Amino acid sequence: MTQPVRHFLDLWKLDGAALRAILDDAHARKAARKGWTQGRADADAPARDRTLAMIFQKNSTRTRFSFDAAIRQLGGASIISTASDMQLGRGETIEDTAKVLSRMVDAIMIRANRHEDVERLAYASTVPVINGLSDKGHPCQILADIMTIEEHRGPIAGKTLAWVGDGNNMCSSFIHVAPKLGFQLNIAAPALYHPDLMDLARAEQEQGRINTTDDPREAASGADVVMTDTWVSMGDVDHDERLEALEPYQVDAALMSLAAPDSVFLHCLPAHRGEEVTDEVLDGPRSLVWDEAENRIHAQKSILAWCFGAI
Ligand code: CP
Ligand code: NVA
């Protein structure tokens, strides 16, 4: 019997065992190549003879470079394009694009303006599709973040993570995965930029331990990890309203002092220094943001390996 295509679109669609297997593989692959040059392929090269296509409807530094590095380290190759350089930019449908690329490559990563486009691409594709960020989630980033927490503070199960600021796509993906991996998630967001209610309802059904508040101090108190993100995501148009509503949610040294004494700070980057986070925190001893950025490569290698059925 043929296996269904393994798309990686939303963390809530994966079970805890698959997520655990991806994370364990990422830790092991990173350890196995310690001291190697970035371009050297892993010994097992599970993507040998495979090509990854990447489509970008939005800007990217980390996702673009880390996926390219990842597929090379797995022994494969990549083809990268912005959507505006493709016929997609002139109105060719997502479905026709999916059918054509499925004949040319072995997997497709897309960074999309609308989550619906990621789903339409996956529906029409016969090869795995990976969500490299949409307005509804950033699942690859969240696995890199969890990997980073585990590297520095041990297993994620039982930890308390505090999300402070915009209830955005990053926040949604943390809500998706909290019940699967057994951590507590405290979210502090203003009413205007509250996390997605459907995501919260699903997590509640899955017995997720998620608390929401509008008080950043309440969310951060005793937390093992404090996290934030830009107040104005790509595609957001209400810039001034956001800066005003989110101003009390800046992560600074005073807020970090309420977290657990050995707490760490995460930010997916790019950061807007002096807005959602101060220089003191971002560049301080508790900040893991550079490891977090590097771990995009390691986590995505294991996501790709899972998509290819190698995990
Ligand atoms: N964190 C992240 O996805 O960064 P880029 O937008 O640079 O890809
Ligand atoms: N929430 C941000 C994340 C960028 C990596 C955005 O969507 O723009």
CSV table of C-alpha atoms and ligand atoms in Angstrom, one decimal:
chain,number,residue,atom,x,y,z
A,1,MET,CA,0.0,0.0,0.0
A,2,THR,CA,1.3,3.5,-0.8
A,3,GLN,CA,2.0,5.7,2.2
A,4,PRO,CA,0.2,9.1,2.3
A,5,VAL,CA,2.4,12.1,1.4
A,6,ARG,CA,3.9,13.5,4.6
A,7,HIS,CA,3.2,17.2,4.6
A,8,PHE,CA,4.5,19.5,7.4
A,9,LEU,CA,1.9,22.2,7.6
A,10,ASP,CA,0.7,22.7,11.1
A,11,LEU,CA,2.0,21.3,14.4
A,12,TRP,CA,-1.5,20.4,15.6
A,13,LYS,CA,-1.8,17.9,12.7
A,14,LEU,CA,1.2,15.8,13.9
A,15,ASP,CA,1.1,13.5,16.9
A,16,GLY,CA,3.4,13.7,19.8
A,17,ALA,CA,5.4,10.6,18.9
A,18,ALA,CA,6.3,12.0,15.4
A,19,LEU,CA,7.3,15.4,16.9
A,20,ARG,CA,9.4,13.6,19.5
A,21,ALA,CA,11.1,11.5,16.8
A,22,ILE,CA,11.9,14.6,14.7
A,23,LEU,CA,13.4,16.4,17.7
A,24,ASP,CA,15.4,13.4,18.8
A,25,ASP,CA,16.8,13.0,15.2
A,26,ALA,CA,17.7,16.8,15.2
A,27,HIS,CA,19.6,16.5,18.5
A,28,ALA,CA,21.4,13.4,17.2
A,29,ARG,CA,22.3,14.8,13.8
A,30,LYS,CA,23.6,18.0,15.4
A,31,ALA,CA,25.8,16.1,17.8
A,32,ALA,CA,27.1,13.8,15.1
A,33,ARG,CA,28.5,16.6,13.0
A,34,LYS,CA,30.2,18.7,15.8
A,35,GLY,CA,33.3,20.4,14.4
A,36,TRP,CA,32.5,19.7,10.7
A,37,THR,CA,32.3,22.4,8.1
A,38,GLN,CA,28.8,23.5,7.3
A,39,GLY,CA,28.9,22.2,3.7
A,40,ARG,CA,29.8,18.6,4.6
A,41,ALA,CA,26.9,16.1,4.2
A,42,ASP,CA,25.8,13.8,7.1
A,43,ALA,CA,27.2,10.3,6.9
A,44,ASP,CA,23.8,8.8,6.0
A,45,ALA,CA,22.8,11.6,3.5
A,46,PRO,CA,19.1,10.7,3.7
A,47,ALA,CA,18.2,13.3,1.0
A,48,ARG,CA,20.8,12.1,-1.5
A,49,ASP,CA,19.3,12.4,-5.0
A,50,ARG,CA,16.5,14.6,-3.7
A,51,THR,CA,15.7,18.2,-4.6
A,52,LEU,CA,13.8,20.7,-2.5
A,53,ALA,CA,12.0,23.7,-4.1
A,54,MET,CA,11.5,26.8,-2.1
A,55,ILE,CA,8.9,29.5,-2.9
A,56,PHE,CA,8.9,32.8,-1.0
A,57,GLN,CA,5.9,35.2,-1.1
A,58,LYS,CA,7.5,37.1,1.8
A,59,ASN,CA,11.0,38.1,2.8
A,60,SER,CA,13.3,35.8,4.6
A,61,THR,CA,16.9,35.4,5.8
A,62,ARG,CA,16.9,32.5,8.3
A,63,THR,CA,14.3,30.3,6.6
A,64,ARG,CA,15.9,30.7,3.1
A,65,PHE,CA,19.5,30.0,4.2
A,66,SER,CA,18.7,27.3,6.8
A,67,PHE,CA,16.6,25.3,4.4
A,68,ASP,CA,19.3,25.5,1.7
A,69,ALA,CA,22.0,24.5,4.2
A,70,ALA,CA,19.8,21.8,5.6
A,71,ILE,CA,19.0,20.0,2.3
A,72,ARG,CA,22.7,20.2,1.4
A,73,GLN,CA,23.7,18.7,4.7
A,74,LEU,CA,21.3,15.9,4.0
A,75,GLY,CA,23.0,15.3,0.6
A,76,GLY,CA,20.3,16.9,-1.5
A,77,ALA,CA,19.9,20.1,-3.6
A,78,SER,CA,17.6,23.1,-3.7
A,79,ILE,CA,15.9,25.4,-6.2
A,80,ILE,CA,14.8,28.8,-4.7
A,81,SER,CA,12.5,31.4,-6.1
A,82,THR,CA,10.4,34.3,-4.9
A,83,ALA,CA,6.8,34.0,-6.0
A,84,SER,CA,6.9,37.2,-7.9
A,85,ASP,CA,9.6,35.8,-10.2
A,86,MET,CA,7.4,32.8,-10.9
A,87,GLN,CA,4.2,32.7,-13.1
A,88,LEU,CA,2.5,32.5,-9.7
A,89,GLY,CA,3.2,36.3,-9.6
A,90,ARG,CA,1.2,36.7,-12.8
A,91,GLY,CA,-1.8,34.7,-11.8
A,92,GLU,CA,-1.0,31.0,-12.5
A,93,THR,CA,-2.9,29.0,-9.9
A,94,ILE,CA,-1.3,27.5,-6.8
A,95,GLU,CA,-2.8,24.1,-7.9
A,96,ASP,CA,-1.2,24.2,-11.3
A,97,THR,CA,2.1,25.3,-9.7
A,98,ALA,CA,1.9,22.3,-7.4
A,99,LYS,CA,1.2,19.9,-10.2
A,100,VAL,CA,4.2,21.1,-12.2
A,101,LEU,CA,6.7,21.3,-9.3
A,102,SER,CA,5.6,17.8,-8.2
A,103,ARG,CA,7.0,16.5,-11.5
A,104,MET,CA,10.3,18.3,-11.0
A,105,VAL,CA,11.3,18.2,-7.3
A,106,ASP,CA,10.9,15.9,-4.3
A,107,ALA,CA,9.6,18.4,-1.8
A,108,ILE,CA,8.3,22.0,-1.7
A,109,MET,CA,8.7,24.6,1.0
A,110,ILE,CA,6.6,27.7,0.8
A,111,ARG,CA,6.5,30.9,2.8
A,112,ALA,CA,3.1,32.2,2.1
A,113,ASN,CA,1.0,35.3,2.7
A,114,ARG,CA,-2.1,33.3,3.4
A,115,HIS,CA,-2.2,29.9,5.1
A,116,GLU,CA,-4.9,28.8,2.7
A,117,ASP,CA,-2.3,28.9,-0.1
A,118,VAL,CA,-0.1,26.5,1.8
A,119,GLU,CA,-3.0,24.1,2.2
A,120,ARG,CA,-4.0,24.5,-1.5
A,121,LEU,CA,-0.4,23.8,-2.5
A,122,ALA,CA,-0.3,20.6,-0.3
A,123,TYR,CA,-3.7,19.4,-1.6
A,124,ALA,CA,-2.6,19.6,-5.2
A,125,SER,CA,1.0,18.4,-4.7
A,126,THR,CA,2.1,14.7,-4.9
A,127,VAL,CA,5.3,15.5,-3.0
A,128,PRO,CA,5.6,16.8,0.6
A,129,VAL,CA,4.9,20.4,1.3
A,130,ILE,CA,6.5,22.3,4.2
A,131,ASN,CA,5.1,25.5,5.8
A,132,GLY,CA,8.0,27.9,6.0
A,133,LEU,CA,5.7,30.5,7.7
A,134,SER,CA,2.2,31.7,6.9
A,135,ASP,CA,-0.1,34.1,8.6
A,136,LYS,CA,-1.3,31.2,10.8
A,137,GLY,CA,1.8,29.5,11.9
A,138,HIS,CA,5.6,29.0,11.8
A,139,PRO,CA,6.0,25.3,12.7
A,140,CYS,CA,9.6,24.9,11.6
A,141,GLN,CA,10.7,27.8,13.8
A,142,ILE,CA,8.9,26.3,16.8
A,143,LEU,CA,10.7,23.0,16.5
A,144,ALA,CA,14.0,24.8,16.4
A,145,ASP,CA,13.0,26.7,19.5
A,146,ILE,CA,12.0,23.6,21.4
A,147,MET,CA,15.3,22.0,20.3
A,148,THR,CA,17.2,25.0,21.7
A,149,ILE,CA,15.3,24.9,25.0
A,150,GLU,CA,16.1,21.1,25.4
A,151,GLU,CA,19.8,21.7,24.6
A,152,HIS,CA,20.1,24.2,27.4
A,153,ARG,CA,17.5,23.1,29.9
A,154,GLY,CA,16.6,19.5,29.2
A,155,PRO,CA,13.3,17.8,28.2
A,156,ILE,CA,10.5,20.2,27.2
A,157,ALA,CA,7.8,18.2,29.0
A,158,GLY,CA,6.9,19.9,32.3
A,159,LYS,CA,8.5,23.2,31.4
A,160,THR,CA,6.7,26.6,31.6
A,161,LEU,CA,7.0,28.8,28.6
A,162,ALA,CA,5.8,32.4,28.6
A,163,TRP,CA,4.8,34.1,25.3
A,164,VAL,CA,4.7,37.9,25.7
A,165,GLY,CA,3.3,40.3,23.1
A,166,ASP,CA,1.4,39.7,19.9
A,167,GLY,CA,-0.8,36.6,19.7
A,168,ASN,CA,0.6,36.0,16.2
A,169,ASN,CA,1.6,33.1,13.9
A,170,MET,CA,4.5,32.2,16.2
A,171,CYS,CA,2.2,32.2,19.2
A,172,SER,CA,-0.3,30.0,17.3
A,173,SER,CA,2.3,27.3,16.6
A,174,PHE,CA,3.3,27.2,20.3
A,175,ILE,CA,-0.4,26.7,21.1
A,176,HIS,CA,-0.5,23.9,18.6
A,177,VAL,CA,2.4,22.0,20.1
A,178,ALA,CA,1.9,22.6,23.8
A,179,PRO,CA,-0.5,19.7,24.3
A,180,LYS,CA,1.5,17.4,22.1
A,181,LEU,CA,4.8,17.9,24.0
A,182,GLY,CA,3.4,18.5,27.5
A,183,PHE,CA,4.6,21.9,28.4
A,184,GLN,CA,2.7,24.8,30.0
A,185,LEU,CA,2.2,27.9,27.9
A,186,ASN,CA,1.5,31.3,29.6
A,187,ILE,CA,0.4,33.9,27.0
A,188,ALA,CA,0.3,37.6,27.8
A,189,ALA,CA,-1.3,39.6,25.0
A,190,PRO,CA,-3.5,42.7,24.8
A,191,ALA,CA,-7.2,42.1,23.9
A,192,LEU,CA,-6.7,43.6,20.4
A,193,TYR,CA,-3.9,41.1,19.5
A,194,HIS,CA,-5.2,38.1,21.4
A,195,PRO,CA,-4.2,34.6,20.3
A,196,ASP,CA,-6.4,32.7,17.9
A,197,LEU,CA,-9.6,31.4,19.7
A,198,MET,CA,-9.8,28.3,17.5
A,199,ASP,CA,-6.2,27.4,18.4
A,200,LEU,CA,-7.0,27.9,22.1
A,201,ALA,CA,-10.2,25.8,21.8
A,202,ARG,CA,-8.4,22.9,20.1
A,203,ALA,CA,-5.6,23.0,22.7
A,204,GLU,CA,-8.2,22.9,25.5
A,205,GLN,CA,-9.8,19.8,23.9
A,206,GLU,CA,-6.4,18.2,23.8
A,207,GLN,CA,-5.9,19.0,27.6
A,208,GLY,CA,-3.2,21.6,26.8
A,209,ARG,CA,-2.1,23.6,29.8
A,210,ILE,CA,-2.5,27.1,28.4
A,211,ASN,CA,-3.1,30.3,30.4
A,212,THR,CA,-4.0,33.6,28.8
A,213,THR,CA,-3.7,37.0,30.4
A,214,ASP,CA,-3.2,40.6,29.5
A,215,ASP,CA,-0.5,41.0,32.2
A,216,PRO,CA,3.1,40.3,31.0
A,217,ARG,CA,4.3,40.0,34.6
A,218,GLU,CA,1.8,37.3,35.4
A,219,ALA,CA,2.8,35.3,32.3
A,220,ALA,CA,6.6,35.6,33.0
A,221,SER,CA,6.4,34.9,36.7
A,222,GLY,CA,8.4,31.7,37.4
A,223,ALA,CA,8.6,30.8,33.7
A,224,ASP,CA,11.5,28.7,32.5
A,225,VAL,CA,11.5,30.4,29.1
A,226,VAL,CA,10.4,33.9,28.1
A,227,MET,CA,9.7,34.5,24.4
A,228,THR,CA,8.5,37.3,22.2
A,229,ASP,CA,8.4,38.4,18.5
A,230,THR,CA,8.0,41.5,16.4
A,231,TRP,CA,4.9,43.6,17.1
A,232,VAL,CA,4.4,44.1,13.4
A,233,SER,CA,4.5,40.9,11.4
A,234,MET,CA,4.9,40.7,7.6
A,235,GLY,CA,1.6,41.6,6.1
A,236,ASP,CA,0.3,43.6,9.1
A,237,VAL,CA,-1.0,47.0,8.1
A,238,ASP,CA,-2.0,48.5,11.5
A,239,HIS,CA,1.6,49.5,12.4
A,240,ASP,CA,0.9,52.5,14.7
A,241,GLU,CA,-2.0,50.8,16.5
A,242,ARG,CA,0.2,47.8,17.2
A,243,LEU,CA,3.0,49.8,18.6
A,244,GLU,CA,0.7,51.6,20.9
A,245,ALA,CA,-1.2,48.5,22.2
A,246,LEU,CA,1.9,46.4,22.6
A,247,GLU,CA,4.2,48.9,24.2
A,248,PRO,CA,3.5,47.5,27.8
A,249,TYR,CA,4.7,44.1,26.5
A,250,GLN,CA,8.4,44.9,26.0
A,251,VAL,CA,10.6,42.1,27.4
A,252,ASP,CA,13.2,44.0,29.5
A,253,ALA,CA,15.5,43.1,32.4
A,254,ALA,CA,12.7,43.8,34.9
A,255,LEU,CA,10.4,41.3,33.3
A,256,MET,CA,13.1,38.7,33.0
A,257,SER,CA,13.8,39.1,36.7
A,258,LEU,CA,10.3,37.7,37.4
A,259,ALA,CA,11.1,34.5,35.5
A,260,ALA,CA,12.8,31.5,37.1
A,261,PRO,CA,16.4,32.2,38.1
A,262,ASP,CA,17.8,30.0,35.3
A,263,SER,CA,15.3,31.1,32.7
A,264,VAL,CA,16.2,31.7,29.1
A,265,PHE,CA,15.1,34.1,26.5
A,266,LEU,CA,14.1,33.2,22.9
A,267,HIS,CA,13.2,35.3,19.8
A,268,CYS,CA,12.8,33.9,16.3
A,269,LEU,CA,14.4,37.1,14.8
A,270,PRO,CA,14.5,39.5,13.1
A,271,ALA,CA,14.3,41.6,16.3
A,272,HIS,CA,13.2,45.2,16.6
A,273,ARG,CA,15.6,46.3,19.3
A,274,GLY,CA,14.0,48.7,21.7
A,275,GLU,CA,10.4,47.7,20.7
A,276,GLU,CA,9.5,44.1,21.7
A,277,VAL,CA,12.9,43.5,23.4
A,278,THR,CA,15.7,45.6,24.9
A,279,ASP,CA,19.3,45.2,23.8
A,280,GLU,CA,20.1,44.2,27.3
A,281,VAL,CA,17.9,41.1,27.1
A,282,LEU,CA,18.6,40.2,23.5
A,283,ASP,CA,22.4,40.4,24.0
A,284,GLY,CA,22.4,39.3,27.6
A,285,PRO,CA,23.5,36.0,29.2
A,286,ARG,CA,20.0,34.4,29.2
A,287,SER,CA,19.5,35.0,25.5
A,288,LEU,CA,19.7,31.9,23.3
A,289,VAL,CA,18.8,33.6,20.0
A,290,TRP,CA,21.9,32.7,18.1
A,291,ASP,CA,21.7,29.0,19.0
A,292,GLU,CA,18.0,29.3,18.1
A,293,ALA,CA,18.8,30.6,14.7
A,294,GLU,CA,21.4,27.9,14.0
A,295,ASN,CA,19.0,25.2,15.1
A,296,ARG,CA,16.7,26.1,12.3
A,297,ILE,CA,19.2,24.1,10.1
A,298,HIS,CA,19.2,21.1,12.5
A,299,ALA,CA,15.4,21.0,13.1
A,300,GLN,CA,14.6,21.4,9.4
A,301,LYS,CA,17.0,18.6,8.4
A,302,SER,CA,14.9,16.3,10.6
A,303,ILE,CA,11.6,17.7,9.3
A,304,LEU,CA,12.9,17.0,5.8
A,305,ALA,CA,14.0,13.5,6.8
A,306,TRP,CA,10.5,12.9,8.3
A,307,CYS,CA,8.9,14.1,5.1
A,308,PHE,CA,11.0,11.8,3.0
A,309,GLY,CA,10.1,8.8,5.3
A,310,ALA,CA,13.6,8.5,6.7
A,311,ILE,CA,12.4,8.9,10.3
B,1,CP,N1,12.8,33.5,12.0
B,1,CP,C1,12.6,33.5,10.7
B,1,CP,O1,11.8,32.8,10.1
B,1,CP,O2,13.4,34.4,10.0
B,1,CP,P1,13.4,34.8,8.5
B,1,CP,O3,12.1,35.7,8.3
B,1,CP,O4,14.6,35.6,8.3
B,1,CP,O5,13.3,33.6,7.7
B,2,NVA,N1,5.7,36.9,13.2
B,2,NVA,C1,6.7,37.3,12.2
B,2,NVA,C2,7.8,36.2,12.2
B,2,NVA,C3,8.9,36.4,11.3
B,2,NVA,C4,9.9,35.3,11.3
B,2,NVA,C5,6.1,37.5,10.9
B,2,NVA,O1,5.2,36.7,10.5
B,2,NVA,O2,6.5,38.4,10.2
